[in-house]
């Protein structure tokens, strides 16, 4: 709703009241209409102040309403009515003014913001565009180039930048409300015509076409295949070239097209699932409701390799004092140097004062961890080494200290078996670079206590990461699903495809990089090491093993052969691609002839592999593994899997996540295709459709939010 009160000085104050973010729900819109009409009709009122309750102006349109039939007064005429008011309307921007919230403020005649406020036209992040006049008013207010950037990225703009750009008229460190009231008194009675943005002309550069073209190029690089940012560019073009009314018509047409697109649905699904994952209720009944996280006043990181360094920076940035431990003086020195320079870069980039960073001390002595609340082990993926560390930690640390391992796939329970209190051992799987990537898989072993999970999830929040609780199995959720995906990519090469063909299909789907480019970037030796550990290749492989088969299942030795010949990816200048210029991948003629030789050596008839087959075999095998994960109770819900993929594996947000995508494609189609590919490749068991997928199809393919209820609770690992 919106509360109305009249205060001395002939001012009407209208307060949007819809916790937690004062979203513009049907009821709020109705109340704004009514209160603005009341204020304009009231002879005693000379000016109007519009604010939000609880220190937040407005979080925009109510996203929950987008999936229902629209009711109540629409936003556009409501904002027009405010702009047309003869009495000045002053918006008080505290907290946030996002999406429709900022559009509402743009309809007001003046905007006064608190210095801590943020504004933005964030609709593009939900697959939409600012269709309450935002695409037409913002360019008129601040010019086309700056508006184009804000509208197409949906980025949050600080109050300081907002006043610099002219989005707000004034910023104050003290009470924005009081400032606005005093200001409103000074403009009461003035004509409002010059303050109506709809009457302005957008300042436009001479080379408008090249500005818009440049924006489209950046959009294609950043979010391939996403419709909303492209529509935003079209709407801004309309603002630059058409009268306001026609621009508004164009804005509405584009919105109608986006609103019903699967992409908007997918991105709104992402918005809600990310928040649902943070609420983490497990099938065994643990949740924030009944479990309290332990306070983390001091943390430690063991191992200052790539991951350890990023984790230490992440902790320090959250203001948590850190003890960083290494085994050798040389490594400690190198680690200290790297961490300190990362922190300096961070504080320069984010404007963080050193006082806000948690202190980091460096030591070779594990005994220094005796007062630590939480330890994160980030050493090599070596089970024996990890067990040795956990055993030592048990004797050095406080008995209630939480012991976390950053393994990316080893058995948490086996690691926990070396600790004296296995219930306090939990997996915290960070993603590289750990101080940048948002995802944290919180891995729960069979003996991990709810308190340990709650503490790790609370830590994720403090580190501004998205924590998702998963069960213990090889590779957990994310890496486990990657295996069948990469295997399919190798098989496709064996059968006739080229790396650049596979990558192009995946990039056109929306991944920032295709799988072969990703492998080249992270180093082919990472997978090679783990395949050697598993005895799939290298010295542990029993003599006489067939080159293309392991345990009766198809195996591709292609990546092993590349590694053996020193092609480890970008770092050696060669991998699946050639890197003559640093980081620039070019198709390698050597690889092409190597693949031809390989095929003729193994009698494989090379064929042209179509784009659909590339996409389906890569994605459906990954999705199929997701269904197995659900079946085994390793993830609590399909939404959790989707959050993991969107926030940690570059799955395009406008595709919702693998499980949502499967549902959008149609579960019967996914099942049918998997059956087809499995019939064609019976030696690839990953292609055999999972029973969970069959079950969902048999139940009529219910929407994703209903799957959780169908997952057998007794098989849950959580
Ligand atoms: C054809 C008809 C349409 C015409 C209108 C078209 C023009 C307008 C479009 C829009 O305005 S779209 C919405 C634009 N707004 C946003 O993108 C903001 C989204 N929200 C956020 O970014 C954040 O929530 C926040 C505002 C920065 C607050 O962050 P914080 O971390 O403090 O809290 P959260 O956990 O994110 O949110 C708390 C709670 O509130 C729910 N929520 C937030 N924003 C909205 C919203 N706009 N609509 C509905 N609900 C919202 C959020 O889901 C959380 O709920 P729970 O998970 O706790 O249930």
mmCIF file of N, CA, C and O and ligand atoms in Angstrom, residues 18-25 29 56 58-66 70 74-76 79 96-103 118 120-126 128-134 154 156 251-252 255-256 259 268 271-272 274-276 278-279, ligand 1:
data_model
loop_
_atom_site.group_PDB
_atom_site.id
_atom_site.type_symbol
_atom_site.label_atom_id
_atom_site.label_comp_id
_atom_site.label_asym_id
_atom_site.label_seq_id
_atom_site.Cartn_x
_atom_site.Cartn_y
_atom_site.Cartn_z
ATOM 1 N N UNK A 18 5.450 -1.697 1.333
ATOM 2 C CA UNK A 18 5.250 -3.087 0.918
ATOM 3 C C UNK A 18 6.546 -3.853 1.182
ATOM 4 O O UNK A 18 7.379 -4.031 0.293
ATOM 5 N N UNK A 19 6.755 -4.277 2.448
ATOM 6 C CA UNK A 19 8.018 -4.917 2.782
ATOM 7 C C UNK A 19 8.227 -6.194 1.974
ATOM 8 O O UNK A 19 7.232 -6.810 1.574
ATOM 9 N N UNK A 20 9.466 -6.635 1.683
ATOM 10 C CA UNK A 20 10.688 -6.009 2.196
ATOM 11 C C UNK A 20 11.277 -4.923 1.298
ATOM 12 O O UNK A 20 12.114 -4.164 1.750
ATOM 13 N N UNK A 21 10.810 -4.804 0.008
ATOM 14 C CA UNK A 21 11.500 -3.839 -0.851
ATOM 15 C C UNK A 21 10.545 -2.816 -1.479
ATOM 16 O O UNK A 21 10.904 -2.111 -2.400
ATOM 17 N N UNK A 22 9.305 -2.749 -0.947
ATOM 18 C CA UNK A 22 8.293 -1.820 -1.469
ATOM 19 C C UNK A 22 8.065 -2.000 -2.972
ATOM 20 O O UNK A 22 8.010 -1.022 -3.732
ATOM 21 N N UNK A 23 7.965 -3.270 -3.381
ATOM 22 C CA UNK A 23 7.720 -3.554 -4.796
ATOM 23 C C UNK A 23 6.352 -3.002 -5.196
ATOM 24 O O UNK A 23 5.430 -2.918 -4.372
ATOM 25 N N UNK A 24 6.232 -2.646 -6.472
ATOM 26 C CA UNK A 24 5.012 -1.995 -6.966
ATOM 27 C C UNK A 24 3.948 -3.031 -7.310
ATOM 28 O O UNK A 24 3.596 -3.236 -8.471
ATOM 29 N N UNK A 25 3.444 -3.676 -6.283
ATOM 30 C CA UNK A 25 2.397 -4.681 -6.486
ATOM 31 C C UNK A 25 1.098 -3.982 -6.898
ATOM 32 O O UNK A 25 0.996 -2.754 -6.824
ATOM 33 N N UNK A 29 0.211 -0.038 -6.446
ATOM 34 C CA UNK A 29 -0.120 0.851 -7.578
ATOM 35 C C UNK A 29 -1.487 1.529 -7.354
ATOM 36 O O UNK A 29 -1.640 2.734 -7.575
ATOM 37 N N UNK A 56 13.927 2.171 2.174
ATOM 38 C CA UNK A 56 14.113 1.701 0.790
ATOM 39 C C UNK A 56 13.075 2.388 -0.062
ATOM 40 O O UNK A 56 11.880 2.281 0.242
ATOM 41 N N UNK A 58 12.224 1.864 -3.569
ATOM 42 C CA UNK A 58 11.386 0.877 -4.250
ATOM 43 C C UNK A 58 12.232 -0.102 -5.071
ATOM 44 O O UNK A 58 13.102 0.309 -5.836
ATOM 45 N N UNK A 59 11.949 -1.387 -4.907
ATOM 46 C CA UNK A 59 12.665 -2.449 -5.643
ATOM 47 C C UNK A 59 12.038 -2.756 -6.992
ATOM 48 O O UNK A 59 12.373 -3.770 -7.601
ATOM 49 N N UNK A 60 11.138 -1.898 -7.471
ATOM 50 C CA UNK A 60 10.598 -2.085 -8.826
ATOM 51 C C UNK A 60 9.269 -2.804 -8.847
ATOM 52 O O UNK A 60 8.617 -2.997 -7.808
ATOM 53 N N UNK A 61 8.871 -3.193 -10.039
ATOM 54 C CA UNK A 61 7.605 -3.931 -10.197
ATOM 55 C C UNK A 61 7.691 -5.222 -9.390
ATOM 56 O O UNK A 61 8.786 -5.736 -9.142
ATOM 57 N N UNK A 62 6.535 -5.737 -8.998
ATOM 58 C CA UNK A 62 6.523 -6.978 -8.222
ATOM 59 C C UNK A 62 6.740 -8.161 -9.183
ATOM 60 O O UNK A 62 5.841 -8.510 -9.950
ATOM 61 N N UNK A 63 7.926 -8.748 -9.109
ATOM 62 C CA UNK A 63 8.290 -9.789 -10.088
ATOM 63 C C UNK A 63 7.362 -11.007 -9.964
ATOM 64 O O UNK A 63 7.117 -11.694 -10.946
ATOM 65 N N UNK A 64 6.848 -11.223 -8.767
ATOM 66 C CA UNK A 64 5.959 -12.388 -8.581
ATOM 67 C C UNK A 64 4.709 -12.251 -9.442
ATOM 68 O O UNK A 64 4.128 -13.234 -9.870
ATOM 69 N N UNK A 65 4.306 -11.007 -9.685
ATOM 70 C CA UNK A 65 3.072 -10.785 -10.468
ATOM 71 C C UNK A 65 3.273 -11.113 -11.947
ATOM 72 O O UNK A 65 2.297 -11.282 -12.677
ATOM 73 N N UNK A 66 4.515 -11.196 -12.397
ATOM 74 C CA UNK A 66 4.764 -11.425 -13.829
ATOM 75 C C UNK A 66 4.267 -12.791 -14.292
ATOM 76 O O UNK A 66 4.021 -12.987 -15.470
ATOM 77 N N UNK A 70 -2.170 -10.092 -15.055
ATOM 78 C CA UNK A 70 -1.963 -8.746 -14.507
ATOM 79 C C UNK A 70 -3.291 -8.148 -14.041
ATOM 80 O O UNK A 70 -4.293 -8.193 -14.772
ATOM 81 N N UNK A 74 -2.069 -0.137 -14.481
ATOM 82 C CA UNK A 74 -0.725 -0.299 -15.021
ATOM 83 C C UNK A 74 0.213 0.832 -14.585
ATOM 84 O O UNK A 74 -0.237 1.907 -14.188
ATOM 85 N N UNK A 75 1.506 0.543 -14.703
ATOM 86 C CA UNK A 75 2.508 1.509 -14.229
ATOM 87 C C UNK A 75 2.598 2.763 -15.106
ATOM 88 O O UNK A 75 2.745 3.868 -14.573
ATOM 89 N N UNK A 76 2.524 2.552 -16.434
ATOM 90 C CA UNK A 76 2.825 3.683 -17.323
ATOM 91 C C UNK A 76 1.892 4.872 -17.090
ATOM 92 O O UNK A 76 2.363 5.988 -16.821
ATOM 93 N N UNK A 79 2.632 6.630 -13.786
ATOM 94 C CA UNK A 79 3.818 7.501 -13.770
ATOM 95 C C UNK A 79 3.544 8.776 -14.576
ATOM 96 O O UNK A 79 3.935 9.877 -14.171
ATOM 97 N N UNK A 96 17.255 1.593 -2.249
ATOM 98 C CA UNK A 96 17.313 1.268 -3.674
ATOM 99 C C UNK A 96 16.183 1.918 -4.456
ATOM 100 O O UNK A 96 15.093 2.145 -3.922
ATOM 101 N N UNK A 97 16.473 2.216 -5.704
ATOM 102 C CA UNK A 97 15.420 2.563 -6.683
ATOM 103 C C UNK A 97 15.790 1.776 -7.920
ATOM 104 O O UNK A 97 16.618 2.205 -8.723
ATOM 105 N N UNK A 98 15.220 0.585 -8.033
ATOM 106 C CA UNK A 98 15.568 -0.289 -9.155
ATOM 107 C C UNK A 98 14.360 -0.503 -10.061
ATOM 108 O O UNK A 98 13.211 -0.535 -9.600
ATOM 109 N N UNK A 99 14.654 -0.709 -11.331
ATOM 110 C CA UNK A 99 13.608 -1.040 -12.289
ATOM 111 C C UNK A 99 12.482 -0.027 -12.246
ATOM 112 O O UNK A 99 12.699 1.198 -12.308
ATOM 113 N N UNK A 100 11.252 -0.535 -12.100
ATOM 114 C CA UNK A 100 10.080 0.334 -12.037
ATOM 115 C C UNK A 100 10.199 1.367 -10.918
ATOM 116 O O UNK A 100 9.573 2.435 -10.992
ATOM 117 N N UNK A 101 11.015 1.078 -9.906
ATOM 118 C CA UNK A 101 11.228 2.029 -8.807
ATOM 119 C C UNK A 101 11.917 3.284 -9.328
ATOM 120 O O UNK A 101 11.516 4.414 -9.018
ATOM 121 N N UNK A 102 12.945 3.100 -10.145
ATOM 122 C CA UNK A 102 13.627 4.273 -10.711
ATOM 123 C C UNK A 102 12.734 4.941 -11.758
ATOM 124 O O UNK A 102 12.705 6.178 -11.862
ATOM 125 N N UNK A 103 11.975 4.136 -12.473
ATOM 126 C CA UNK A 103 11.092 4.732 -13.491
ATOM 127 C C UNK A 103 10.030 5.612 -12.845
ATOM 128 O O UNK A 103 9.675 6.665 -13.366
ATOM 129 N N UNK A 118 21.321 3.264 -4.051
ATOM 130 C CA UNK A 118 21.726 2.781 -5.370
ATOM 131 C C UNK A 118 20.522 2.842 -6.291
ATOM 132 O O UNK A 118 19.391 2.572 -5.868
ATOM 133 N N UNK A 120 19.098 1.973 -10.507
ATOM 134 C CA UNK A 120 19.428 1.195 -11.705
ATOM 135 C C UNK A 120 18.167 0.771 -12.441
ATOM 136 O O UNK A 120 17.098 0.643 -11.847
ATOM 137 N N UNK A 121 18.323 0.594 -13.739
ATOM 138 C CA UNK A 121 17.220 0.013 -14.522
ATOM 139 C C UNK A 121 17.609 -1.444 -14.754
ATOM 140 O O UNK A 121 18.264 -1.778 -15.733
ATOM 141 N N UNK A 122 17.234 -2.267 -13.800
ATOM 142 C CA UNK A 122 17.740 -3.637 -13.710
ATOM 143 C C UNK A 122 16.922 -4.650 -14.525
ATOM 144 O O UNK A 122 17.219 -5.838 -14.493
ATOM 145 N N UNK A 123 15.903 -4.186 -15.225
ATOM 146 C CA UNK A 123 14.982 -5.115 -15.898
ATOM 147 C C UNK A 123 15.691 -6.103 -16.817
ATOM 148 O O UNK A 123 15.266 -7.249 -16.963
ATOM 149 N N UNK A 124 16.771 -5.636 -17.469
ATOM 150 C CA UNK A 124 17.459 -6.504 -18.428
ATOM 151 C C UNK A 124 17.951 -7.790 -17.747
ATOM 152 O O UNK A 124 18.030 -8.848 -18.375
ATOM 153 N N UNK A 125 18.235 -7.719 -16.459
ATOM 154 C CA UNK A 125 18.704 -8.910 -15.737
ATOM 155 C C UNK A 125 17.554 -9.895 -15.495
ATOM 156 O O UNK A 125 17.774 -11.017 -15.065
ATOM 157 N N UNK A 126 16.347 -9.443 -15.784
ATOM 158 C CA UNK A 126 15.178 -10.319 -15.647
ATOM 159 C C UNK A 126 14.598 -10.657 -17.018
ATOM 160 O O UNK A 126 13.465 -11.112 -17.132
ATOM 161 N N UNK A 128 13.861 -8.528 -19.376
ATOM 162 C CA UNK A 128 12.877 -7.523 -19.798
ATOM 163 C C UNK A 128 13.575 -6.223 -20.178
ATOM 164 O O UNK A 128 14.794 -6.162 -20.205
ATOM 165 N N UNK A 129 12.786 -5.184 -20.402
ATOM 166 C CA UNK A 129 13.375 -3.857 -20.563
ATOM 167 C C UNK A 129 12.573 -2.876 -19.715
ATOM 168 O O UNK A 129 11.463 -3.217 -19.291
ATOM 169 N N UNK A 130 13.146 -1.708 -19.414
ATOM 170 C CA UNK A 130 12.431 -0.760 -18.533
ATOM 171 C C UNK A 130 11.220 -0.192 -19.253
ATOM 172 O O UNK A 130 11.304 0.839 -19.909
ATOM 173 N N UNK A 131 10.123 -0.893 -19.115
ATOM 174 C CA UNK A 131 8.953 -0.581 -19.931
ATOM 175 C C UNK A 131 7.939 0.276 -19.196
ATOM 176 O O UNK A 131 6.766 0.316 -19.564
ATOM 177 N N UNK A 132 8.390 0.965 -18.164
ATOM 178 C CA UNK A 132 7.487 1.945 -17.545
ATOM 179 C C UNK A 132 8.040 3.331 -17.873
ATOM 180 O O UNK A 132 8.106 4.222 -17.021
ATOM 181 N N UNK A 133 8.485 3.471 -19.098
ATOM 182 C CA UNK A 133 8.989 4.767 -19.566
ATOM 183 C C UNK A 133 10.485 4.945 -19.370
ATOM 184 O O UNK A 133 11.059 5.943 -19.819
ATOM 185 N N UNK A 134 11.145 3.986 -18.738
ATOM 186 C CA UNK A 134 12.579 4.123 -18.420
ATOM 187 C C UNK A 134 13.449 4.275 -19.656
ATOM 188 O O UNK A 134 14.400 5.056 -19.657
ATOM 189 N N UNK A 154 21.965 -3.098 -16.830
ATOM 190 C CA UNK A 154 21.164 -3.254 -15.607
ATOM 191 C C UNK A 154 22.006 -3.031 -14.360
ATOM 192 O O UNK A 154 21.612 -3.390 -13.256
ATOM 193 N N UNK A 156 24.021 -1.567 -11.089
ATOM 194 C CA UNK A 156 23.633 -0.708 -9.972
ATOM 195 C C UNK A 156 24.520 0.538 -9.981
ATOM 196 O O UNK A 156 25.738 0.426 -10.054
ATOM 197 N N UNK A 251 8.571 1.076 -26.989
ATOM 198 C CA UNK A 251 8.954 0.427 -25.722
ATOM 199 C C UNK A 251 7.929 -0.659 -25.360
ATOM 200 O O UNK A 251 8.295 -1.774 -24.982
ATOM 201 N N UNK A 252 6.643 -0.338 -25.521
ATOM 202 C CA UNK A 252 5.595 -1.310 -25.169
ATOM 203 C C UNK A 252 5.617 -2.522 -26.102
ATOM 204 O O UNK A 252 5.434 -3.648 -25.669
ATOM 205 N N UNK A 255 8.478 -4.676 -25.141
ATOM 206 C CA UNK A 255 8.200 -5.331 -23.864
ATOM 207 C C UNK A 255 7.256 -6.522 -24.069
ATOM 208 O O UNK A 255 7.460 -7.597 -23.492
ATOM 209 N N UNK A 256 6.243 -6.327 -24.920
ATOM 210 C CA UNK A 256 5.269 -7.411 -25.154
ATOM 211 C C UNK A 256 5.987 -8.630 -25.716
ATOM 212 O O UNK A 256 5.705 -9.777 -25.333
ATOM 213 N N UNK A 259 8.225 -10.041 -22.817
ATOM 214 C CA UNK A 259 7.483 -10.503 -21.650
ATOM 215 C C UNK A 259 7.027 -11.951 -21.792
ATOM 216 O O UNK A 259 7.010 -12.712 -20.835
ATOM 217 N N UNK A 268 13.749 -14.811 -14.653
ATOM 218 C CA UNK A 268 13.008 -14.582 -13.405
ATOM 219 C C UNK A 268 13.092 -15.823 -12.510
ATOM 220 O O UNK A 268 13.196 -15.730 -11.287
ATOM 221 N N UNK A 271 16.284 -15.561 -10.698
ATOM 222 C CA UNK A 271 16.203 -14.601 -9.591
ATOM 223 C C UNK A 271 15.663 -15.284 -8.328
ATOM 224 O O UNK A 271 16.225 -15.176 -7.246
ATOM 225 N N UNK A 272 14.579 -16.016 -8.490
ATOM 226 C CA UNK A 272 13.951 -16.620 -7.304
ATOM 227 C C UNK A 272 14.721 -17.854 -6.809
ATOM 228 O O UNK A 272 14.822 -18.072 -5.603
ATOM 229 N N UNK A 274 17.908 -18.472 -6.931
ATOM 230 C CA UNK A 274 19.118 -18.062 -6.206
ATOM 231 C C UNK A 274 18.778 -17.731 -4.750
ATOM 232 O O UNK A 274 19.488 -18.107 -3.825
ATOM 233 N N UNK A 275 17.656 -17.069 -4.555
ATOM 234 C CA UNK A 275 17.251 -16.725 -3.189
ATOM 235 C C UNK A 275 16.767 -17.961 -2.430
ATOM 236 O O UNK A 275 16.992 -18.094 -1.242
ATOM 237 N N UNK A 276 16.134 -18.889 -3.157
ATOM 238 C CA UNK A 276 15.642 -20.112 -2.503
ATOM 239 C C UNK A 276 16.820 -20.969 -2.034
ATOM 240 O O UNK A 276 16.776 -21.556 -0.950
ATOM 241 N N UNK A 278 19.634 -20.010 -0.959
ATOM 242 C CA UNK A 278 20.201 -19.428 0.267
ATOM 243 C C UNK A 278 19.363 -19.800 1.485
ATOM 244 O O UNK A 278 19.844 -19.765 2.612
ATOM 245 N N UNK A 279 18.097 -20.175 1.239
ATOM 246 C CA UNK A 279 17.237 -20.549 2.377
ATOM 247 C C UNK A 279 17.481 -21.981 2.826
ATOM 248 O O UNK A 279 17.098 -22.361 3.928
HETATM 249 C C1 LIG B 1 3.748 -5.776 -18.550
HETATM 250 C C2 LIG B 1 3.765 -5.416 -17.114
HETATM 251 C C3 LIG B 1 5.089 -5.019 -16.570
HETATM 252 C C4 LIG B 1 5.318 -3.551 -16.662
HETATM 253 C C5 LIG B 1 6.460 -3.115 -15.805
HETATM 254 C C6 LIG B 1 7.717 -3.096 -16.499
HETATM 255 C C7 LIG B 1 8.702 -2.188 -15.920
HETATM 256 C C8 LIG B 1 9.220 -2.579 -14.591
HETATM 257 C C9 LIG B 1 9.839 -3.729 -14.395
HETATM 258 C C10 LIG B 1 10.499 -4.004 -13.092
HETATM 259 O O1 LIG B 1 10.560 -3.178 -12.225
HETATM 260 S S1 LIG B 1 11.169 -5.526 -12.905
HETATM 261 C C11 LIG B 1 11.853 -5.483 -11.280
HETATM 262 C C12 LIG B 1 13.068 -4.675 -11.231
HETATM 263 N N1 LIG B 1 13.664 -4.788 -9.932
HETATM 264 C C13 LIG B 1 14.756 -5.485 -9.691
HETATM 265 O O2 LIG B 1 15.381 -6.024 -10.557
HETATM 266 C C14 LIG B 1 15.196 -5.566 -8.261
HETATM 267 C C15 LIG B 1 15.192 -6.983 -7.797
HETATM 268 N N2 LIG B 1 15.596 -7.084 -6.414
HETATM 269 C C16 LIG B 1 16.862 -6.980 -6.025
HETATM 270 O O3 LIG B 1 17.772 -6.737 -6.767
HETATM 271 C C17 LIG B 1 17.112 -7.197 -4.564
HETATM 272 O O4 LIG B 1 16.068 -7.943 -4.047
HETATM 273 C C18 LIG B 1 17.260 -5.880 -3.750
HETATM 274 C C19 LIG B 1 16.096 -4.945 -4.006
HETATM 275 C C20 LIG B 1 18.573 -5.198 -4.122
HETATM 276 C C21 LIG B 1 17.296 -6.220 -2.247
HETATM 277 O O5 LIG B 1 18.333 -7.146 -2.033
HETATM 278 P P1 LIG B 1 18.461 -7.905 -0.618
HETATM 279 O O6 LIG B 1 19.676 -8.740 -0.718
HETATM 280 O O7 LIG B 1 18.340 -6.916 0.467
HETATM 281 O O8 LIG B 1 17.197 -8.831 -0.491
HETATM 282 P P2 LIG B 1 16.713 -10.024 -1.390
HETATM 283 O O9 LIG B 1 16.945 -11.289 -0.668
HETATM 284 O O10 LIG B 1 17.238 -9.917 -2.761
HETATM 285 O O11 LIG B 1 15.163 -9.728 -1.480
HETATM 286 C C22 LIG B 1 14.344 -9.788 -0.312
HETATM 287 C C23 LIG B 1 13.010 -10.392 -0.712
HETATM 288 O O12 LIG B 1 12.346 -9.482 -1.584
HETATM 289 C C24 LIG B 1 11.978 -10.159 -2.779
HETATM 290 N N3 LIG B 1 12.054 -9.176 -3.874
HETATM 291 C C25 LIG B 1 13.041 -8.344 -4.152
HETATM 292 N N4 LIG B 1 12.748 -7.566 -5.187
HETATM 293 C C26 LIG B 1 11.502 -7.922 -5.573
HETATM 294 C C27 LIG B 1 10.633 -7.474 -6.602
HETATM 295 N N5 LIG B 1 10.960 -6.474 -7.435
HETATM 296 N N6 LIG B 1 9.447 -8.092 -6.717
HETATM 297 C C28 LIG B 1 9.067 -9.083 -5.883
HETATM 298 N N7 LIG B 1 9.861 -9.543 -4.879
HETATM 299 C C29 LIG B 1 11.056 -8.963 -4.736
HETATM 300 C C30 LIG B 1 13.005 -11.268 -2.921
HETATM 301 O O13 LIG B 1 12.509 -12.283 -3.735
HETATM 302 C C31 LIG B 1 13.177 -11.695 -1.491
HETATM 303 O O14 LIG B 1 12.069 -12.493 -1.173
HETATM 304 P P3 LIG B 1 12.248 -13.823 -0.334
HETATM 305 O O15 LIG B 1 13.249 -14.641 -1.061
HETATM 306 O O16 LIG B 1 12.777 -13.378 0.993
HETATM 307 O O17 LIG B 1 10.891 -14.408 -0.309
#
